[in-house]
PDB file of C-alpha atoms in Angstrom:
ATOM      1  CA  MET A   1      -4.438 -19.621   7.714  1.00 95.00           C
ATOM      2  CA  LYS A   2      -0.980 -21.230   8.503  1.00 98.00           C
ATOM      3  CA  THR A   3       1.397 -19.566  11.152  1.00 98.00           C
ATOM      4  CA  VAL A   4       5.239 -19.312  10.281  1.00 98.00           C
ATOM      5  CA  SER A   5       6.457 -17.388  13.073  1.00 98.00           C
ATOM      6  CA  THR A   6       5.421 -15.367  16.203  1.00 98.00           C
ATOM      7  CA  SER A   7       7.375 -12.691  18.084  1.00 98.00           C
ATOM      8  CA  LYS A   8       6.535 -10.618  21.284  1.00 98.00           C
ATOM      9  CA  ALA A   9       7.774  -6.950  20.378  1.00 98.00           C
ATOM     10  CA  HIS A  10       6.688  -4.057  22.395  1.00 98.00           C
ATOM     11  CA  SER A  11       4.353  -6.387  24.826  1.00 98.00           C
ATOM     12  CA  GLY A  12       2.106  -7.435  21.061  1.00 98.00           C
ATOM     13  CA  VAL A  13       3.125  -9.596  18.638  1.00 98.00           C
ATOM     14  CA  GLN A  14       4.433  -9.377  15.363  1.00 98.00           C
ATOM     15  CA  GLY A  15       3.162 -12.404  12.988  1.00 98.00           C
ATOM     16  CA  VAL A  16       3.875 -13.977   9.576  1.00 98.00           C
ATOM     17  CA  TYR A  17       1.304 -15.983   8.118  1.00 98.00           C
ATOM     18  CA  THR A  18       0.399 -18.342   5.226  1.00 98.00           C
ATOM     19  CA  HIS A  19      -2.807 -18.922   3.682  1.00 98.00           C
ATOM     20  CA  ALA A  20      -4.064 -20.742  -0.058  1.00 98.00           C
ATOM     21  CA  SER A  21      -5.250 -17.303  -2.247  1.00 98.00           C
ATOM     22  CA  ASP A  22      -8.248 -18.266  -4.259  1.00 98.00           C
ATOM     23  CA  SER A  23      -7.966 -14.483  -5.417  1.00 98.00           C
ATOM     24  CA  CYS A  24      -4.297 -15.153  -7.107  1.00 98.00           C
ATOM     25  CA  ALA A  25      -4.932 -18.663  -7.222  1.00 98.00           C
ATOM     26  CA  CYS A  26      -1.868 -20.083  -5.202  1.00 98.00           C
ATOM     27  CA  ASP A  27      -0.056 -19.266  -1.236  1.00 98.00           C
ATOM     28  CA  MET A  28      -0.155 -15.672  -0.146  1.00 98.00           C
ATOM     29  CA  THR A  29       1.961 -14.938   2.913  1.00 98.00           C
ATOM     30  CA  PHE A  30       1.235 -11.280   4.899  1.00 98.00           C
ATOM     31  CA  ALA A  31       2.134  -9.746   8.556  1.00 98.00           C
ATOM     32  CA  VAL A  32       0.431  -8.465  11.163  1.00 98.00           C
ATOM     33  CA  PHE A  33       1.255  -7.077  14.072  1.00 99.00           C
ATOM     34  CA  VAL A  34      -1.403  -6.743  17.086  1.00 98.00           C
ATOM     35  CA  PRO A  35      -0.996  -4.462  19.799  1.00 98.00           C
ATOM     36  CA  PRO A  36      -1.372  -5.620  24.131  1.00 98.00           C
ATOM     37  CA  GLN A  37      -4.287  -3.524  24.123  1.00 98.00           C
ATOM     38  CA  ALA A  38      -5.964  -6.177  21.580  1.00 98.00           C
ATOM     39  CA  ALA A  39      -6.002  -7.743  24.779  1.00 98.00           C
ATOM     40  CA  ASP A  40      -9.187  -6.118  25.770  1.00 97.00           C
ATOM     41  CA  GLY A  41     -11.032  -6.302  22.654  1.00 97.00           C
ATOM     42  CA  PRO A  42     -10.652  -5.394  18.847  1.00 98.00           C
ATOM     43  CA  VAL A  43      -8.707  -2.725  17.501  1.00 98.00           C
ATOM     44  CA  PRO A  44      -8.353  -0.011  14.851  1.00 98.00           C
ATOM     45  CA  VAL A  45      -6.538  -1.658  11.792  1.00 98.00           C
ATOM     46  CA  LEU A  46      -3.997  -0.003   9.321  1.00 98.00           C
ATOM     47  CA  TRP A  47      -3.053  -2.028   6.681  1.00 99.00           C
ATOM     48  CA  TYR A  48       0.624  -1.037   4.645  1.00 99.00           C
ATOM     49  CA  LEU A  49       1.444  -2.129   1.154  1.00 98.00           C
ATOM     50  CA  SER A  50       4.451  -2.061  -0.248  1.00 98.00           C
ATOM     51  CA  GLY A  51       6.756  -1.007  -3.055  1.00 98.00           C
ATOM     52  CA  LEU A  52       8.096  -2.771  -6.276  1.00 97.00           C
ATOM     53  CA  THR A  53      10.551  -5.684  -5.948  1.00 97.00           C
ATOM     54  CA  CYS A  54       9.555  -5.737  -1.947  1.00 98.00           C
ATOM     55  CA  THR A  55       7.796  -8.625   0.061  1.00 98.00           C
ATOM     56  CA  HIS A  56       5.912  -8.144   3.654  1.00 98.00           C
ATOM     57  CA  ALA A  57       9.517  -8.613   4.889  1.00 98.00           C
ATOM     58  CA  ASN A  58      10.625  -5.323   3.959  1.00 98.00           C
ATOM     59  CA  VAL A  59       8.555  -2.858   6.131  1.00 98.00           C
ATOM     60  CA  MET A  60       8.099  -5.369   9.026  1.00 97.00           C
ATOM     61  CA  ASP A  61      11.841  -5.622   8.973  1.00 96.00           C
ATOM     62  CA  LYS A  62      13.126  -1.840   7.724  1.00 98.00           C
ATOM     63  CA  GLY A  63       9.774   0.347   8.428  1.00 98.00           C
ATOM     64  CA  GLU A  64      10.254   0.573  12.858  1.00 98.00           C
ATOM     65  CA  TYR A  65       6.448   0.500  13.093  1.00 98.00           C
ATOM     66  CA  ARG A  66       6.126  -1.627  16.197  1.00 98.00           C
ATOM     67  CA  ARG A  67       7.285   1.042  18.952  1.00 98.00           C
ATOM     68  CA  MET A  68       4.133   3.941  17.895  1.00 98.00           C
ATOM     69  CA  ALA A  69       1.751   0.884  17.191  1.00 98.00           C
ATOM     70  CA  ALA A  70       1.850  -0.279  20.452  1.00 98.00           C
ATOM     71  CA  GLU A  71       1.219   2.576  21.790  1.00 98.00           C
ATOM     72  CA  LEU A  72      -1.178   4.308  20.323  1.00 98.00           C
ATOM     73  CA  GLY A  73      -3.059   0.368  19.781  1.00 98.00           C
ATOM     74  CA  LEU A  74      -2.930  -0.242  15.557  1.00 98.00           C
ATOM     75  CA  MET A  75      -3.549  -3.291  14.626  1.00 98.00           C
ATOM     76  CA  ILE A  76      -0.281  -3.161  11.279  1.00 99.00           C
ATOM     77  CA  VAL A  77      -1.649  -5.195   8.417  1.00 99.00           C
ATOM     78  CA  CYS A  78       1.345  -6.246   5.700  1.00 98.00           C
ATOM     79  CA  PRO A  79       0.635  -8.134   2.945  1.00 98.00           C
ATOM     80  CA  ASP A  80       2.750  -8.875  -0.107  1.00 98.00           C
ATOM     81  CA  THR A  81       3.030  -6.988  -3.216  1.00 98.00           C
ATOM     82  CA  SER A  82       2.454  -9.720  -5.620  1.00 98.00           C
ATOM     83  CA  PRO A  83       1.030 -13.680  -6.328  1.00 98.00           C
ATOM     84  CA  ARG A  84       4.297 -15.722  -6.111  1.00 97.00           C
ATOM     85  CA  GLY A  85       5.182 -19.541  -7.375  1.00 95.00           C
ATOM     86  CA  GLU A  86       6.407 -21.322  -9.656  1.00 93.00           C
ATOM     87  CA  ALA A  87       3.093 -21.552 -11.873  1.00 94.00           C
ATOM     88  CA  VAL A  88       2.962 -18.269 -11.815  1.00 97.00           C
ATOM     89  CA  PRO A  89       3.515 -15.912 -14.849  1.00 96.00           C
ATOM     90  CA  ASP A  90       6.351 -14.026 -13.965  1.00 96.00           C
ATOM     91  CA  GLU A  91       9.164 -11.757 -15.846  1.00 96.00           C
ATOM     92  CA  LYS A  92      12.435 -12.577 -13.775  1.00 92.00           C
ATOM     93  CA  ASP A  93      14.665 -10.591 -15.679  1.00 94.00           C
ATOM     94  CA  ASN A  94      12.118  -7.239 -14.929  1.00 96.00           C
ATOM     95  CA  TRP A  95      12.164  -5.800 -11.527  1.00 95.00           C
ATOM     96  CA  GLN A  96       9.017  -3.631 -12.449  1.00 95.00           C
ATOM     97  CA  PHE A  97       6.442  -6.644 -14.140  1.00 97.00           C
ATOM     98  CA  GLY A  98       5.331 -10.178 -12.421  1.00 96.00           C
ATOM     99  CA  SER A  99       6.886 -11.408  -9.018  1.00 95.00           C
ATOM    100  CA  GLY A 100       7.136  -8.059  -6.332  1.00 97.00           C
ATOM    101  CA  ALA A 101       5.426  -5.577  -8.839  1.00 98.00           C
ATOM    102  CA  GLY A 102       1.614  -6.827  -8.736  1.00 98.00           C
ATOM    103  CA  PHE A 103       1.017  -2.714  -8.862  1.00 98.00           C
ATOM    104  CA  TYR A 104      -2.252  -3.504  -6.857  1.00 98.00           C
ATOM    105  CA  VAL A 105      -4.254  -4.427  -9.772  1.00 98.00           C
ATOM    106  CA  ASP A 106      -6.724  -7.031 -10.867  1.00 98.00           C
ATOM    107  CA  ALA A 107      -5.247  -8.184 -14.504  1.00 98.00           C
ATOM    108  CA  THR A 108      -7.474  -8.442 -17.415  1.00 98.00           C
ATOM    109  CA  GLU A 109      -5.435  -9.721 -20.021  1.00 98.00           C
ATOM    110  CA  ALA A 110      -3.694 -13.731 -20.065  1.00 97.00           C
ATOM    111  CA  PRO A 111      -2.004 -15.091 -18.919  1.00 97.00           C
ATOM    112  CA  TYR A 112      -1.957 -12.987 -15.907  1.00 98.00           C
ATOM    113  CA  ALA A 113      -5.639 -12.197 -14.912  1.00 98.00           C
ATOM    114  CA  GLN A 114      -5.646 -15.685 -13.064  1.00 97.00           C
ATOM    115  CA  ASN A 115      -3.062 -14.996 -10.170  1.00 98.00           C
ATOM    116  CA  TYR A 116      -2.255 -10.920 -10.736  1.00 98.00           C
ATOM    117  CA  ARG A 117      -5.572 -10.013  -8.722  1.00 98.00           C
ATOM    118  CA  MET A 118      -4.077  -7.835  -5.737  1.00 98.00           C
ATOM    119  CA  TYR A 119      -7.085  -6.079  -5.826  1.00 98.00           C
ATOM    120  CA  SER A 120      -9.836  -8.015  -5.338  1.00 98.00           C
ATOM    121  CA  TYR A 121      -6.973  -9.164  -3.103  1.00 98.00           C
ATOM    122  CA  ILE A 122      -6.414  -6.633  -0.600  1.00 98.00           C
ATOM    123  CA  THR A 123      -9.970  -5.463  -0.261  1.00 98.00           C
ATOM    124  CA  GLY A 124     -11.745  -8.325  -0.120  1.00 98.00           C
ATOM    125  CA  GLU A 125      -9.796 -11.924  -0.041  1.00 98.00           C
ATOM    126  CA  LEU A 126      -7.442 -10.873   2.806  1.00 98.00           C
ATOM    127  CA  PRO A 127      -9.701  -7.729   5.040  1.00 98.00           C
ATOM    128  CA  ALA A 128     -12.444 -11.250   5.322  1.00 98.00           C
ATOM    129  CA  LEU A 129      -9.240 -13.253   7.074  1.00 98.00           C
ATOM    130  CA  VAL A 130      -7.655 -10.950   8.829  1.00 98.00           C
ATOM    131  CA  ALA A 131     -11.813 -10.124  10.789  1.00 98.00           C
ATOM    132  CA  ALA A 132     -12.280 -13.747  11.441  1.00 98.00           C
ATOM    133  CA  ARG A 133      -8.746 -14.506  12.412  1.00 98.00           C
ATOM    134  CA  PHE A 134      -7.452 -11.562  14.477  1.00 98.00           C
ATOM    135  CA  PRO A 135      -9.252  -8.959  16.890  1.00 98.00           C
ATOM    136  CA  ALA A 136      -9.919  -6.086  14.225  1.00 98.00           C
ATOM    137  CA  ASP A 137     -11.976  -3.590  14.347  1.00 98.00           C
ATOM    138  CA  MET A 138     -12.986  -3.793  11.097  1.00 98.00           C
ATOM    139  CA  ALA A 139     -15.374  -0.413  11.325  1.00 98.00           C
ATOM    140  CA  ARG A 140     -11.972   1.277  11.597  1.00 98.00           C
ATOM    141  CA  GLN A 141      -9.479   0.713   8.668  1.00 98.00           C
ATOM    142  CA  GLY A 142      -7.096   2.727   7.060  1.00 98.00           C
ATOM    143  CA  ILE A 143      -4.537   2.618   4.599  1.00 99.00           C
ATOM    144  CA  PHE A 144      -1.010   3.389   3.574  1.00 98.00           C
ATOM    145  CA  GLY A 145       1.821   2.700   0.978  1.00 98.00           C
ATOM    146  CA  HIS A 146       5.501   3.548  -0.178  1.00 98.00           C
ATOM    147  CA  SER A 147       5.481   3.938  -4.015  1.00 98.00           C
ATOM    148  CA  MET A 148       3.790   1.461  -6.070  1.00 98.00           C
ATOM    149  CA  GLY A 149       2.133   0.783  -2.678  1.00 98.00           C
ATOM    150  CA  GLY A 150       1.802   4.474  -2.224  1.00 98.00           C
ATOM    151  CA  HIS A 151      -0.018   3.628  -5.633  1.00 98.00           C
ATOM    152  CA  GLY A 152      -1.914   1.134  -4.494  1.00 98.00           C
ATOM    153  CA  ALA A 153      -2.990   2.805  -0.994  1.00 98.00           C
ATOM    154  CA  LEU A 154      -4.498   5.547  -3.129  1.00 98.00           C
ATOM    155  CA  THR A 155      -6.591   3.699  -5.090  1.00 98.00           C
ATOM    156  CA  ILE A 156      -8.074   1.444  -2.936  1.00 98.00           C
ATOM    157  CA  ALA A 157      -8.922   4.511  -0.402  1.00 98.00           C
ATOM    158  CA  LEU A 158     -10.578   6.784  -3.434  1.00 98.00           C
ATOM    159  CA  LYS A 159     -12.563   4.120  -4.842  1.00 98.00           C
ATOM    160  CA  ASN A 160     -13.397   2.586  -1.113  1.00 98.00           C
ATOM    161  CA  PRO A 161     -14.153   5.473   1.182  1.00 98.00           C
ATOM    162  CA  GLU A 162     -16.579   3.957   2.684  1.00 97.00           C
ATOM    163  CA  ARG A 163     -14.570   1.604   4.411  1.00 97.00           C
ATOM    164  CA  PHE A 164     -11.161   3.519   4.747  1.00 98.00           C
ATOM    165  CA  ARG A 165     -11.048   6.797   7.716  1.00 98.00           C
ATOM    166  CA  SER A 166      -7.548   7.434   6.487  1.00 98.00           C
ATOM    167  CA  CYS A 167      -5.728   7.416   4.065  1.00 98.00           C
ATOM    168  CA  THR A 168      -1.221   8.588   3.424  1.00 98.00           C
ATOM    169  CA  ALA A 169       1.786   8.076   1.533  1.00 98.00           C
ATOM    170  CA  PHE A 170       5.239   7.677   1.235  1.00 98.00           C
ATOM    171  CA  ALA A 171       6.337   8.365  -2.160  1.00 98.00           C
ATOM    172  CA  PRO A 172       3.485   7.131  -4.499  1.00 98.00           C
ATOM    173  CA  ILE A 173       3.564   6.732  -7.866  1.00 98.00           C
ATOM    174  CA  ALA A 174       1.326   9.646  -8.508  1.00 98.00           C
ATOM    175  CA  GLN A 175       0.557   8.843 -11.642  1.00 98.00           C
ATOM    176  CA  PRO A 176       1.374   5.421 -12.774  1.00 98.00           C
ATOM    177  CA  SER A 177      -0.624   5.483 -16.297  1.00 98.00           C
ATOM    178  CA  THR A 178       1.983   8.189 -17.579  1.00 97.00           C
ATOM    179  CA  ALA A 179       5.001   7.142 -15.472  1.00 96.00           C
ATOM    180  CA  GLY A 180       7.719   5.406 -17.814  1.00 90.00           C
ATOM    181  CA  TRP A 181       8.479   2.900 -15.091  1.00 86.00           C
ATOM    182  CA  SER A 182       4.766   1.704 -14.802  1.00 97.00           C
ATOM    183  CA  ARG A 183       2.961   2.147 -17.933  1.00 97.00           C
ATOM    184  CA  PRO A 184       4.777  -0.901 -19.758  1.00 97.00           C
ATOM    185  CA  ALA A 185       3.474  -3.440 -16.644  1.00 97.00           C
ATOM    186  CA  LEU A 186      -0.535  -1.684 -16.834  1.00 98.00           C
ATOM    187  CA  GLY A 187      -0.347  -2.527 -20.596  1.00 98.00           C
ATOM    188  CA  LYS A 188       0.246  -6.127 -19.549  1.00 98.00           C
ATOM    189  CA  TYR A 189      -1.963  -6.731 -17.039  1.00 98.00           C
ATOM    190  CA  LEU A 190      -4.730  -4.470 -18.084  1.00 98.00           C
ATOM    191  CA  GLY A 191      -4.528  -4.439 -22.087  1.00 98.00           C
ATOM    192  CA  ALA A 192      -3.798  -1.711 -24.315  1.00 97.00           C
ATOM    193  CA  ASP A 193      -7.181  -0.148 -24.062  1.00 97.00           C
ATOM    194  CA  GLU A 194      -5.903   2.704 -21.514  1.00 97.00           C
ATOM    195  CA  SER A 195      -9.441   3.839 -20.314  1.00 96.00           C
ATOM    196  CA  GLY A 196      -9.457   0.543 -18.318  1.00 96.00           C
ATOM    197  CA  TRP A 197      -6.184   1.475 -16.566  1.00 98.00           C
ATOM    198  CA  ARG A 198      -8.368   4.354 -15.253  1.00 98.00           C
ATOM    199  CA  ALA A 199      -9.594   2.628 -12.095  1.00 98.00           C
ATOM    200  CA  TYR A 200      -5.824   2.014 -10.824  1.00 98.00           C
ATOM    201  CA  ASP A 201      -4.436   5.786 -11.343  1.00 98.00           C
ATOM    202  CA  ALA A 202      -5.045   8.069  -8.382  1.00 98.00           C
ATOM    203  CA  THR A 203      -4.881  11.584 -10.134  1.00 98.00           C
ATOM    204  CA  LEU A 204      -7.216   9.890 -13.238  1.00 98.00           C
ATOM    205  CA  LEU A 205     -10.002   8.501 -10.164  1.00 98.00           C
ATOM    206  CA  ILE A 206      -9.975  12.375  -8.580  1.00 98.00           C
ATOM    207  CA  ALA A 207     -10.700  13.739 -12.185  1.00 98.00           C
ATOM    208  CA  ASP A 208     -13.584  10.962 -12.692  1.00 98.00           C
ATOM    209  CA  GLY A 209     -15.172  12.241  -9.461  1.00 98.00           C
ATOM    210  CA  HIS A 210     -13.741  10.207  -6.614  1.00 98.00           C
ATOM    211  CA  ARG A 211     -13.044  11.893  -3.729  1.00 98.00           C
ATOM    212  CA  PHE A 212     -11.207  11.023   0.027  1.00 98.00           C
ATOM    213  CA  PRO A 213     -11.442  13.593   2.801  1.00 98.00           C
ATOM    214  CA  GLU A 214      -8.092  14.489   3.071  1.00 98.00           C
ATOM    215  CA  LEU A 215      -4.568  12.394   2.314  1.00 98.00           C
ATOM    216  CA  LEU A 216      -1.129  13.191   3.221  1.00 98.00           C
ATOM    217  CA  VAL A 217       2.031  12.356   1.200  1.00 98.00           C
ATOM    218  CA  ASP A 218       5.464  12.519   2.553  1.00 98.00           C
ATOM    219  CA  GLN A 219       8.048  13.167  -0.611  1.00 98.00           C
ATOM    220  CA  GLY A 220      11.831  12.951  -0.153  1.00 98.00           C
ATOM    221  CA  THR A 221      13.405  15.836  -2.761  1.00 98.00           C
ATOM    222  CA  ALA A 222      16.784  13.168  -3.326  1.00 98.00           C
ATOM    223  CA  ASP A 223      14.374  10.525  -4.715  1.00 98.00           C
ATOM    224  CA  GLY A 224      15.941   9.212  -7.757  1.00 97.00           C
ATOM    225  CA  PHE A 225      12.753   8.463  -9.441  1.00 97.00           C
ATOM    226  CA  LEU A 226      10.599  11.636  -8.463  1.00 97.00           C
ATOM    227  CA  ASP A 227      11.083  12.939 -12.116  1.00 95.00           C
ATOM    228  CA  GLU A 228      10.376  10.068 -13.666  1.00 90.00           C
ATOM    229  CA  GLY A 229       7.859   7.823 -11.681  1.00 95.00           C
ATOM    230  CA  LEU A 230       6.528   9.667  -8.948  1.00 98.00           C
ATOM    231  CA  ARG A 231       5.520  13.360  -9.233  1.00 98.00           C
ATOM    232  CA  PRO A 232       3.434  13.967  -6.572  1.00 98.00           C
ATOM    233  CA  TRP A 233       3.058  17.578  -8.421  1.00 98.00           C
ATOM    234  CA  LEU A 234       0.310  15.415 -10.529  1.00 98.00           C
ATOM    235  CA  LEU A 235      -1.526  14.422  -7.546  1.00 98.00           C
ATOM    236  CA  GLU A 236      -1.344  17.701  -6.155  1.00 98.00           C
ATOM    237  CA  GLU A 237      -2.727  19.170  -9.418  1.00 98.00           C
ATOM    238  CA  ALA A 238      -5.706  17.021  -9.096  1.00 98.00           C
ATOM    239  CA  CYS A 239      -6.478  17.575  -5.758  1.00 98.00           C
ATOM    240  CA  ARG A 240      -6.747  21.206  -6.048  1.00 98.00           C
ATOM    241  CA  GLU A 241      -8.975  20.885  -9.244  1.00 98.00           C
ATOM    242  CA  ALA A 242     -11.146  18.488  -7.322  1.00 98.00           C
ATOM    243  CA  GLY A 243     -10.896  21.069  -3.781  1.00 98.00           C
ATOM    244  CA  MET A 244      -9.494  17.693  -2.286  1.00 98.00           C
ATOM    245  CA  ALA A 245      -7.329  18.254   1.005  1.00 98.00           C
ATOM    246  CA  LEU A 246      -4.164  17.183   0.171  1.00 98.00           C
ATOM    247  CA  THR A 247      -0.778  17.971   2.746  1.00 98.00           C
ATOM    248  CA  LEU A 248       2.139  17.154   0.484  1.00 98.00           C
ATOM    249  CA  ARG A 249       5.439  17.851   2.800  1.00 98.00           C
ATOM    250  CA  MET A 250       8.388  17.851   0.119  1.00 98.00           C
ATOM    251  CA  GLN A 251      11.204  16.375   2.827  1.00 98.00           C
ATOM    252  CA  GLU A 252      15.078  18.077   1.852  1.00 98.00           C
ATOM    253  CA  ARG A 253      17.642  15.794   1.036  1.00 98.00           C
ATOM    254  CA  TYR A 254      15.375  12.681   1.731  1.00 98.00           C
ATOM    255  CA  ASP A 255      15.782   9.461  -0.587  1.00 98.00           C
ATOM    256  CA  HIS A 256      13.175   6.479  -1.992  1.00 98.00           C
ATOM    257  CA  SER A 257      15.123   4.106   0.874  1.00 98.00           C
ATOM    258  CA  TYR A 258      13.244   3.021   4.173  1.00 98.00           C
ATOM    259  CA  ASN A 259      15.827   5.562   6.258  1.00 98.00           C
ATOM    260  CA  PHE A 260      13.430   7.722   3.885  1.00 98.00           C
ATOM    261  CA  ILE A 261      10.059   5.666   5.721  1.00 98.00           C
ATOM    262  CA  SER A 262      11.429   5.037   9.294  1.00 98.00           C
ATOM    263  CA  THR A 263      11.807   8.716   9.792  1.00 98.00           C
ATOM    264  CA  PHE A 264       8.295   9.579   9.269  1.00 98.00           C
ATOM    265  CA  MET A 265       6.608   6.562  10.091  1.00 98.00           C
ATOM    266  CA  ASP A 266       5.520   7.624  13.587  1.00 98.00           C
ATOM    267  CA  ASP A 267       3.984  11.442  12.107  1.00 98.00           C
ATOM    268  CA  HIS A 268       2.205   8.817   9.868  1.00 98.00           C
ATOM    269  CA  LEU A 269       0.877   6.480  12.463  1.00 98.00           C
ATOM    270  CA  LYS A 270      -0.577   8.972  14.715  1.00 98.00           C
ATOM    271  CA  TRP A 271      -1.945  10.452  11.388  1.00 98.00           C
ATOM    272  CA  HIS A 272      -4.537   6.888  10.951  1.00 98.00           C
ATOM    273  CA  ALA A 273      -4.495   7.079  15.002  1.00 98.00           C
ATOM    274  CA  LYS A 274      -6.487  10.458  15.392  1.00 98.00           C
ATOM    275  CA  ARG A 275      -8.354   9.487  12.632  1.00 98.00           C
ATOM    276  CA  LEU A 276      -9.139   5.907  13.690  1.00 98.00           C
ATOM    277  CA  ARG A 277     -10.143   6.954  16.979  1.00 91.00           C
TER     278      ARG A 277
END
């Protein structure tokens, strides 16, 4: 692991780091905010997964999480959204696929299977690195994210309820297997057999018996992607049929931007902190 930068913030440290990833077969960059409470011992870890076109830097620069994370004693880990580099297959004119659009899956189709293994990276390789290099209490982990990252957070939590104590999302892609802006990517990463897509679709995971104690989702009513890509009512229906607790808050006149995310960031951090105590 190499340190790109560190900076003091709210008596904690915001750092950016790189390392050679075995899962993604390329160098990966991630950010970690270590709160001041870490001086006294390991602190809870909260994973933030970003959305399409983003890197680790979007939430770090615009998410406004450090003040509250420092107050609550939460470590915030912000991975990148996908593998990157000249040797990594990409579609540079397609913002919904390739670089910036890893969808937190483990690709099975050539030529993407070698690099696009974000599920394994987020659930295995990066947590091991964080546990080894940072004052992280890995027995107390939560996960949240935005849009594509909200989809990732939901699916990862549903498949790993023994690891995560809390899960929330901002405007997640609720059912990517049927959404117009995610179906093409899943087909390229996972192949034409849509039965293999179910492992990366929150609504279908719930239908297949996966459970998580409770979820919080915030969604803006003025989000331009609401009807085409996000469709939180599908997640609401799946949770209702499964008897699973979901708090879905439709926020009037908010859009898909980080203005929306930063407005409700404190609420999400407090939700996680309460469950990570």
